[in-house]
């Protein structure tokens, strides 16, 4: 199936149901389907051929979603650029991916001259929400074209989406995802999160990442997608209650902010069926608090742009282990391998390791990307030994639960000992004064690298460095415990909420070589 076919499946069964809700605006499946056909035909008339790259540069908005569906309808490839990225990063990504057409929101109109000058491959621009000197208004423009389905045939291995890599280590590479890749993701999603009735999905995180990707399996089920501009905690809580939301994705950092919010218990969350948390490790203690607040609805997934969204998952039922110390350990895992995605733990020499041994988490199968766009060397490197290398160090237990130890590149070597920051971070997260944290290695004449923690305190809390270090020593021993701790007002984060350890390291490693 083409990716657009999953939307059409939902439209066929739920034509009159609200598909997209954005403030006071609401569009039914029948309306969105017709609009996507208008846009698809308009793109074809503008010379956009199957496989041509088309981007949508917009904050979360219903019309931006409609534009994405129109891109798919034309058989073109959607270039996903995050509105929260820097302009320089988005220009670089548009240029890397040979973008030919750009749908843009008025909030980026001031940047359009710079974008067009830097990316000469863009030959057509269309304004999403109002007419602009740089392009016509979307609804006015598309009205000139037919509403019949252009029904562009594309092979299952054709590119449908170019996503950027996480961006936590530098400039993004272009991940080429095919219709087959996303059909496999949708199959994994259906196994992880079945629904008897059409869901209500709150799109709070950027639609160019997980919140957008999970819209496709949900739209196949006839979901109503409530689109909001930001994942501000109060905004999220208000919309869950107002729209009786059943499904949403949030990174752990937003869940932490909700847990710390003074009004967290003022709202009704009983409609929730699946609160998906992913994109970063989550504190077990805060996970328990989230289950207590939201109910037995949390579901964890593990994936990455190269193997989107669901390589592993842990269902709400698998979270219900409180009171059983042996089973409680699984709350630190990211679940078990998804049905359609083989997963293993691999040694550096390519050997697959048995349960209990640490190595790199590797996956293969139809979920894995076609490759990095115009980067065969990086594609080959990440595909060694016939598996996709995630860059995450992990271990699998005898029951198949996968535990992410850390990112391979984040490991600290202190006095000859390997220290995995996530182990230290989990202990810090459990402290009542700590809202969030990041652990890195910093230059040290004696140890080579010393373990350092940078933390965000909860409102009203005060840093007691000695007490916090003692807390870590008691749980981890002196080798892994931080040698120093600093409190920052806010940790630097990527547009999708991941803590940017590279930015933290830069403060301590500038002018020094980190040999990892």
Coordinates of C-alpha atoms in Angstrom, one line a residue:
X1 CA 0.0 0.0 0.0
X2 CA 1.0 3.6 -0.6
X3 CA 1.1 5.8 2.5
X4 CA -1.9 7.8 1.2
X5 CA -3.9 4.6 0.9
X6 CA -4.0 4.3 4.7
X7 CA -5.6 7.8 4.9
X8 CA -8.1 6.7 2.2
X9 CA -9.0 3.6 4.2
X10 CA -10.1 5.8 7.1
X11 CA -11.9 8.2 4.7
X12 CA -13.8 5.4 3.1
X13 CA -15.1 4.2 6.5
X14 CA -15.6 7.5 8.3
X15 CA -16.3 10.1 5.6
X16 CA -18.4 12.4 7.9
X17 CA -16.2 12.1 11.0
X18 CA -13.9 15.0 11.9
X19 CA -10.4 14.3 10.6
X20 CA -8.6 17.5 11.6
X21 CA -9.5 19.9 14.3
X22 CA -7.6 23.1 14.7
X23 CA -9.1 25.7 17.1
X24 CA -12.5 26.5 15.8
X25 CA -11.8 24.9 12.4
X26 CA -12.8 21.3 11.7
X27 CA -12.5 19.3 8.5
X28 CA -14.2 16.0 7.9
X29 CA -12.5 13.0 6.2
X30 CA -14.4 13.6 3.0
X31 CA -13.4 17.3 3.0
X32 CA -9.7 16.5 3.7
X33 CA -9.7 13.8 1.0
X34 CA -11.1 16.2 -1.6
X35 CA -8.6 18.9 -0.6
X36 CA -5.7 16.5 -0.9
X37 CA -6.8 15.6 -4.4
X38 CA -7.1 19.3 -5.4
X39 CA -3.5 19.9 -4.1
X40 CA -2.2 16.7 -5.7
X41 CA -3.5 17.7 -9.1
X42 CA -2.2 21.2 -8.6
X43 CA 1.3 19.9 -7.9
X44 CA 1.2 17.6 -11.0
X45 CA 0.1 20.6 -13.1
X46 CA 3.1 22.6 -11.7
X47 CA 5.4 19.9 -13.0
X48 CA 6.0 17.9 -9.8
X49 CA 6.6 14.3 -10.8
X50 CA 6.6 11.2 -8.7
X51 CA 9.6 11.2 -6.4
X52 CA 10.2 15.0 -6.6
X53 CA 10.8 16.5 -3.1
X54 CA 8.2 18.8 -1.6
X55 CA 8.5 20.3 1.9
X56 CA 5.9 21.8 4.3
X57 CA 7.4 24.5 6.5
X58 CA 4.9 25.2 9.2
X59 CA 4.1 24.9 12.9
X60 CA 1.5 22.3 13.7
X61 CA -1.7 23.3 11.8
X62 CA -4.5 21.5 10.1
X63 CA -3.8 23.1 6.7
X64 CA -0.2 22.0 6.9
X65 CA -1.5 18.4 7.4
X66 CA -3.7 18.8 4.4
X67 CA -0.7 20.0 2.4
X68 CA 1.3 16.9 3.4
X69 CA -1.6 14.6 2.2
X70 CA -1.6 16.5 -1.1
X71 CA 2.1 15.9 -1.5
X72 CA 1.5 12.2 -1.0
X73 CA -1.5 12.3 -3.4
X74 CA 0.8 13.6 -6.2
X75 CA 3.2 10.7 -5.6
X76 CA 5.9 13.1 -4.5
X77 CA 8.3 12.8 -1.5
X78 CA 7.5 14.7 1.6
X79 CA 10.6 16.5 3.1
X80 CA 9.9 16.8 6.8
X81 CA 11.4 20.0 8.2
X82 CA 10.7 21.0 11.8
X83 CA 9.4 24.5 12.3
X84 CA 11.3 24.6 15.6
X85 CA 14.7 24.0 14.0
X86 CA 17.0 27.0 13.3
X87 CA 16.5 28.6 9.9
X88 CA 20.1 27.7 8.9
X89 CA 19.5 24.0 9.7
X90 CA 16.2 23.9 7.7
X91 CA 17.8 25.7 4.7
X92 CA 20.7 23.1 4.8
X93 CA 18.2 20.3 4.9
X94 CA 16.1 21.7 2.0
X95 CA 19.3 22.1 0.0
X96 CA 20.6 18.6 0.8
X97 CA 17.3 17.0 -0.2
X98 CA 16.9 18.9 -3.6
X99 CA 13.6 20.3 -2.6
X100 CA 11.5 21.5 -5.6
X101 CA 8.4 22.9 -4.0
X102 CA 7.8 24.6 -0.6
X103 CA 4.5 25.1 1.2
X104 CA 5.1 27.7 3.9
X105 CA 3.3 29.3 6.8
X106 CA 3.1 33.0 7.2
X107 CA 5.2 32.9 10.3
X108 CA 8.2 32.1 8.1
X109 CA 7.4 34.7 5.3
X110 CA 10.3 36.9 6.4
X111 CA 12.7 34.1 5.7
X112 CA 11.4 33.3 2.2
X113 CA 13.9 35.5 0.3
X114 CA 16.8 33.8 2.1
X115 CA 15.4 30.4 1.5
X116 CA 14.8 30.9 -2.2
X117 CA 18.3 32.4 -2.6
X118 CA 20.0 29.5 -0.8
X119 CA 17.9 26.7 -2.3
X120 CA 17.6 27.4 -6.1
X121 CA 16.0 24.0 -6.7
X122 CA 12.8 25.4 -5.2
X123 CA 10.7 26.6 -8.2
X124 CA 7.3 26.8 -6.6
X125 CA 6.1 28.2 -3.3
X126 CA 2.6 28.1 -1.9
X127 CA 1.4 29.9 1.3
X128 CA -0.5 27.7 3.7
X129 CA -2.6 30.2 5.7
X130 CA -2.7 33.4 3.6
X131 CA -1.6 34.9 0.3
X132 CA 2.0 36.2 0.2
X133 CA 4.3 37.9 -2.3
X134 CA 6.1 34.6 -2.4
X135 CA 3.1 32.4 -3.3
X136 CA -0.7 32.1 -3.5
X137 CA -2.9 31.2 -0.6
X138 CA -3.3 27.4 -0.4
X139 CA -7.1 27.2 -0.6
X140 CA -7.3 29.8 -3.4
X141 CA -4.6 28.1 -5.4
X142 CA -5.9 24.5 -5.1
X143 CA -9.5 25.6 -6.1
X144 CA -8.4 25.8 -9.7
X145 CA -7.6 22.1 -9.9
X146 CA -9.8 19.0 -10.1
X147 CA -10.9 17.1 -7.0
X148 CA -10.6 13.7 -8.7
X149 CA -8.0 11.3 -7.3
X150 CA -4.9 11.4 -9.6
X151 CA -4.2 7.9 -8.4
X152 CA -0.5 8.0 -9.1
X153 CA 1.0 4.5 -9.1
X154 CA 4.3 4.2 -7.2
X155 CA 6.2 1.1 -6.2
X156 CA 6.4 0.1 -2.6
X157 CA 10.2 0.7 -2.5
X158 CA 9.7 4.3 -3.8
X159 CA 10.7 7.1 -1.4
X160 CA 7.7 8.8 0.3
X161 CA 9.4 10.7 3.2
X162 CA 12.8 12.2 3.8
X163 CA 13.3 12.8 7.6
X164 CA 16.3 14.3 9.3
X165 CA 18.3 12.4 11.8
X166 CA 17.9 13.5 15.4
X167 CA 20.2 16.5 15.2
X168 CA 21.7 15.9 18.7
X169 CA 25.2 15.4 17.2
X170 CA 25.4 17.9 14.3
X171 CA 23.8 18.5 10.9
X172 CA 21.0 16.1 10.0
X173 CA 21.4 13.4 7.4
X174 CA 18.5 12.8 5.1
X175 CA 16.8 9.5 5.9
X176 CA 15.0 8.0 2.9
X177 CA 11.9 6.2 4.0
X178 CA 9.7 4.2 1.5
X179 CA 6.1 3.3 1.4
X180 CA 7.0 -0.2 2.5
X181 CA 9.0 1.2 5.5
X182 CA 5.9 3.2 6.7
X183 CA 3.5 0.4 6.0
X184 CA 5.6 -1.8 8.3
X185 CA 5.6 0.9 10.9
X186 CA 1.8 1.0 10.6
X187 CA 1.6 -2.8 11.0
X188 CA 3.8 -2.6 14.1
X189 CA 1.6 0.2 15.5
X190 CA -1.6 -1.8 14.9
X191 CA -0.2 -4.7 16.9
X192 CA 1.0 -2.4 19.7
X193 CA -2.1 -0.2 20.0
X194 CA -5.3 -1.7 18.7
X195 CA -8.5 0.3 18.8
X196 CA -12.1 -1.0 18.7
X197 CA -13.5 2.6 18.0
X198 CA -12.0 5.6 16.1
X199 CA -9.5 7.3 18.4
X200 CA -9.1 11.0 19.2
X201 CA -5.4 12.0 18.7
X202 CA -3.9 15.1 20.2
X203 CA -1.0 16.3 18.0
X204 CA 1.0 18.3 20.5
X205 CA 4.6 17.4 19.5
X206 CA 5.9 18.5 16.1
X207 CA 4.0 16.9 13.2
X208 CA 7.2 16.3 11.4
X209 CA 8.3 13.7 13.9
X210 CA 6.5 11.0 16.0
X211 CA 3.3 12.9 16.5
X212 CA 2.9 13.2 12.7
X213 CA 4.0 9.7 11.9
X214 CA 1.5 8.1 14.3
X215 CA -1.2 10.1 12.6
X216 CA -1.1 7.7 9.6
X217 CA -2.1 4.5 11.4
X218 CA -4.6 6.4 13.5
X219 CA -6.2 8.0 10.4
X220 CA -6.5 4.6 8.9
X221 CA -8.8 3.9 11.9
X222 CA -10.8 7.1 11.4
X223 CA -9.1 9.1 14.2
X224 CA -10.0 12.7 14.8
X225 CA -6.6 14.6 15.0
X226 CA -6.7 17.6 17.3
X227 CA -3.8 19.9 16.3
X228 CA -2.3 22.3 18.8
X229 CA 0.6 24.7 18.3
X230 CA 2.8 23.6 21.3
X231 CA 3.2 21.0 23.9
X232 CA 2.9 23.5 26.8
X233 CA 1.8 21.4 29.8
X234 CA -1.3 23.4 30.6
X235 CA -2.3 23.4 26.9
X236 CA -1.9 19.7 26.7
X237 CA -3.9 19.0 29.9
X238 CA -6.7 21.3 28.8
X239 CA -7.1 19.7 25.4
X240 CA -7.0 16.2 26.8
X241 CA -10.1 17.0 28.9
X242 CA -11.8 19.2 26.4
X243 CA -11.7 16.8 23.4
X244 CA -11.7 13.5 25.4
X245 CA -8.4 12.6 23.9
X246 CA -7.6 8.9 23.7
X247 CA -4.1 9.0 22.2
X248 CA -1.1 11.3 22.3
X249 CA 2.7 11.2 22.0
X250 CA 4.9 13.1 24.5
X251 CA 8.6 13.1 25.0
X252 CA 9.6 12.4 28.7
X253 CA 10.6 16.0 29.3
X254 CA 7.1 17.2 28.7
X255 CA 5.7 14.5 31.0
X256 CA 8.1 15.7 33.7
X257 CA 6.8 19.3 33.3
X258 CA 3.2 18.1 33.6
X259 CA 4.0 16.1 36.7
X260 CA 5.6 19.2 38.3
X261 CA 2.7 21.5 37.2
X262 CA 0.6 22.8 40.1
X263 CA -2.6 22.0 38.2
X264 CA -1.7 18.5 37.1
X265 CA -4.5 17.0 39.1
X266 CA -7.2 19.4 38.1
X267 CA -8.0 17.7 34.8
X268 CA -9.9 14.6 33.8
X269 CA -7.7 12.0 32.0
X270 CA -10.1 9.1 32.0
X271 CA -10.5 9.2 28.2
X272 CA -6.9 8.3 27.6
X273 CA -6.1 4.8 26.2
X274 CA -2.5 5.3 25.0
X275 CA -0.1 7.9 26.2
X276 CA 3.0 7.1 24.1
X277 CA 6.4 8.2 25.6
X278 CA 9.6 7.9 23.5
X279 CA 12.5 9.9 22.0
X280 CA 14.6 9.8 25.3
X281 CA 15.1 7.6 28.4
X282 CA 12.5 8.1 31.1
X283 CA 13.1 8.0 34.9
X284 CA 11.4 4.9 36.4
X285 CA 10.3 7.0 39.4
X286 CA 8.7 9.6 37.2
X287 CA 7.1 6.8 35.1
X288 CA 5.5 5.5 38.3
X289 CA 4.2 9.0 39.0
X290 CA 2.8 9.3 35.5
X291 CA 1.0 6.0 35.8
X292 CA -0.5 7.2 39.1
X293 CA -1.6 10.5 37.4
X294 CA -2.8 9.3 34.0
X295 CA -3.8 5.7 34.8
X296 CA -2.7 2.5 33.2
X297 CA -2.4 4.0 29.7
X298 CA 1.4 4.6 29.3
X299 CA 3.0 2.8 26.4
X300 CA 6.7 3.1 25.5
X301 CA 8.1 2.7 22.0
X302 CA 11.7 2.7 20.8
X303 CA 12.7 3.7 17.2
X304 CA 14.6 6.3 15.3
X305 CA 14.3 8.1 12.0
X306 CA 16.1 5.2 10.2
X307 CA 13.7 2.6 11.6
X308 CA 10.6 4.7 12.4
X309 CA 8.8 4.8 15.7
X310 CA 8.3 1.1 16.7
X311 CA 11.2 -1.2 16.8
X312 CA 10.1 -2.2 20.3
X313 CA 7.1 -1.4 22.5
X314 CA 5.9 -2.0 26.0
X315 CA 2.1 -2.1 26.4
X316 CA 0.1 -0.5 29.2
X317 CA -0.6 -3.9 30.6
X318 CA 3.2 -4.6 30.8
X319 CA 3.5 -1.5 32.9
X320 CA 1.2 -2.9 35.6
X321 CA 3.9 -4.5 37.7
X322 CA 4.0 -2.4 40.8
X323 CA 4.3 -4.5 43.9
X324 CA 6.3 -7.3 42.1
X325 CA 10.0 -6.4 42.5
X326 CA 11.1 -8.8 39.9
X327 CA 8.7 -7.5 37.3
X328 CA 9.2 -3.9 38.3
X329 CA 12.6 -4.0 36.7
X330 CA 11.0 -4.1 33.2
X331 CA 9.9 -0.4 33.8
X332 CA 13.5 0.5 32.9
X333 CA 13.2 -1.3 29.6
X334 CA 11.8 -0.1 26.2
X335 CA 9.7 -3.3 25.8
X336 CA 10.1 -6.2 23.5
X337 CA 10.7 -6.3 19.7
X338 CA 7.8 -5.4 17.5
X339 CA 6.3 -8.3 15.5
X340 CA 7.5 -7.1 12.1
X341 CA 11.0 -6.0 13.1
X342 CA 13.8 -8.4 14.0
X343 CA 16.0 -7.0 16.8
X344 CA 19.3 -8.3 18.3
X345 CA 22.2 -7.2 20.5
X346 CA 25.5 -7.2 18.6
X347 CA 29.2 -7.1 19.6
X348 CA 31.6 -4.8 17.8
X349 CA 32.8 -7.8 15.6
X350 CA 29.3 -8.6 14.4
X351 CA 28.5 -11.5 16.7
X352 CA 25.0 -11.6 18.0
X353 CA 25.1 -11.7 21.8
X354 CA 23.0 -13.9 24.1
X355 CA 20.6 -12.6 26.8
X356 CA 22.3 -10.6 29.5
X357 CA 25.3 -9.4 27.5
X358 CA 25.7 -5.7 26.5
X359 CA 26.2 -4.7 22.9
X360 CA 24.8 -2.4 20.2
X361 CA 21.0 -2.7 19.5
X362 CA 20.6 -3.6 15.8
X363 CA 17.5 -4.1 13.7
X364 CA 16.7 -5.3 10.2
X365 CA 13.7 -5.9 8.0
X366 CA 11.1 -3.8 6.1
X367 CA 11.0 -1.1 8.8
X368 CA 14.6 0.0 8.1
X369 CA 15.3 2.9 5.8
X370 CA 16.5 2.7 2.2
X371 CA 19.5 4.7 3.2
X372 CA 20.9 8.2 3.8
X373 CA 20.2 10.5 0.8
X374 CA 23.3 11.1 -1.3
X375 CA 25.5 9.6 1.5
X376 CA 26.4 6.0 0.5
X377 CA 29.4 5.9 2.9
X378 CA 27.3 6.7 6.0
X379 CA 24.7 4.2 4.7
X380 CA 27.3 1.5 4.5
X381 CA 28.7 2.2 7.9
X382 CA 25.3 2.0 9.6
X383 CA 24.5 -1.2 7.8
X384 CA 27.5 -3.4 8.7
X385 CA 27.0 -7.1 9.1
X386 CA 23.6 -7.0 7.4
X387 CA 21.9 -5.1 10.3
X388 CA 21.0 -1.5 10.9
X389 CA 23.1 -0.2 13.8
X390 CA 21.0 2.1 16.1
X391 CA 24.0 3.6 17.9
X392 CA 22.4 2.6 21.2
X393 CA 24.1 0.2 23.7
X394 CA 21.6 -2.2 25.2
X395 CA 21.0 -5.6 26.8
X396 CA 18.2 -8.0 26.4
X397 CA 16.9 -10.1 29.3
X398 CA 15.7 -13.7 29.1
X399 CA 12.1 -12.6 28.5
X400 CA 13.1 -10.5 25.5
X401 CA 12.8 -7.1 27.2
X402 CA 15.4 -4.6 25.8
X403 CA 17.2 -2.2 28.2
X404 CA 18.9 0.8 26.6
X405 CA 22.1 1.4 28.5
X406 CA 23.1 4.6 26.6
X407 CA 24.1 6.1 23.3
X408 CA 27.4 4.6 22.2
X409 CA 28.9 8.0 21.7
X410 CA 27.9 9.2 25.1
X411 CA 29.9 6.7 27.1
X412 CA 32.3 8.2 29.6
X413 CA 35.8 6.6 30.2
X414 CA 36.9 7.7 33.6
X415 CA 40.1 6.2 35.0
X416 CA 39.8 3.3 32.6
X417 CA 36.2 2.5 33.7
X418 CA 33.3 2.7 31.3
X419 CA 30.5 4.9 32.8
X420 CA 27.1 5.0 31.0
X421 CA 25.5 8.4 31.7
X422 CA 21.9 7.0 31.7
X423 CA 22.7 4.9 34.7
X424 CA 23.7 8.0 36.6
X425 CA 20.8 10.0 35.2
X426 CA 18.2 7.5 36.5
X427 CA 19.5 7.9 40.0
X428 CA 19.4 11.7 39.8
X429 CA 15.9 11.6 38.3
X430 CA 14.8 9.7 41.4
X431 CA 15.9 12.6 43.7
X432 CA 12.9 14.8 44.8
X433 CA 14.7 18.0 44.0
X434 CA 15.6 17.1 40.4
X435 CA 13.3 17.8 37.5
X436 CA 15.6 16.8 34.7
X437 CA 19.3 16.2 34.2
X438 CA 22.2 15.4 31.8
X439 CA 25.4 13.5 32.7
X440 CA 28.5 14.0 30.6
X441 CA 32.3 13.5 30.9
X442 CA 34.4 16.6 31.3
X443 CA 38.2 16.9 31.0
X444 CA 40.2 15.8 34.1
X445 CA 43.9 15.6 34.4
X446 CA 43.8 12.7 36.8
X447 CA 40.9 10.6 35.4
X448 CA 41.0 11.6 31.7
X449 CA 37.2 12.3 32.0
X450 CA 35.3 13.1 35.2
X451 CA 31.6 12.4 35.5
X452 CA 29.7 15.7 35.7
X453 CA 25.9 16.2 36.1
X454 CA 24.0 19.3 35.0
X455 CA 20.5 19.5 36.4
X456 CA 17.3 21.4 36.3
X457 CA 15.8 21.8 39.8
X458 CA 12.1 21.5 40.5
X459 CA 10.4 24.9 41.3
X460 CA 11.5 26.0 44.8
X461 CA 14.3 23.4 45.2
X462 CA 17.8 24.4 46.0
X463 CA 21.0 22.5 44.9
X464 CA 22.9 20.8 47.7
X465 CA 25.8 19.4 45.7
X466 CA 27.4 17.4 48.4
X467 CA 24.1 15.7 49.4
X468 CA 23.2 14.9 45.8
X469 CA 26.7 13.4 45.1
X470 CA 26.3 11.3 48.3
X471 CA 22.9 10.2 47.0
X472 CA 24.5 9.0 43.8
X473 CA 27.4 7.3 45.6
X474 CA 25.0 5.4 47.8
X475 CA 23.3 4.0 44.7
X476 CA 26.2 3.7 42.2
X477 CA 29.5 3.7 44.1
X478 CA 32.2 6.3 43.8
X479 CA 33.4 5.5 40.2
X480 CA 30.0 6.3 38.6
X481 CA 28.9 9.0 40.9
X482 CA 29.3 12.6 39.6
X483 CA 32.5 14.4 40.8
X484 CA 30.6 17.7 40.4
X485 CA 27.0 18.9 39.8
X486 CA 25.8 22.2 38.5
X487 CA 22.2 23.5 38.4
X488 CA 21.2 25.3 35.2
X489 CA 17.9 27.2 34.7
X490 CA 17.2 25.2 31.6
X491 CA 19.0 22.4 29.8
X492 CA 19.4 22.9 26.1
X493 CA 17.0 20.8 24.1
X494 CA 16.4 19.9 20.4
X495 CA 13.1 20.9 18.8
X496 CA 11.6 17.5 19.8
X497 CA 12.7 17.8 23.4
X498 CA 15.9 15.8 23.5
X499 CA 18.6 17.2 25.8
X500 CA 21.5 18.4 23.6
X501 CA 24.5 17.0 25.4
X502 CA 26.7 18.2 22.6
X503 CA 25.8 21.8 23.6
X504 CA 26.5 21.0 27.3
X505 CA 29.8 19.4 26.4
X506 CA 30.9 22.3 24.3
X507 CA 31.1 24.5 27.4
X508 CA 33.7 22.2 28.9
X509 CA 35.5 20.7 25.9
X510 CA 35.9 23.8 23.7
X511 CA 39.5 23.7 22.5
X512 CA 40.1 20.2 23.9
X513 CA 39.9 16.9 22.1
X514 CA 37.4 14.3 23.4
X515 CA 38.8 10.9 22.4
X516 CA 35.7 8.8 22.1

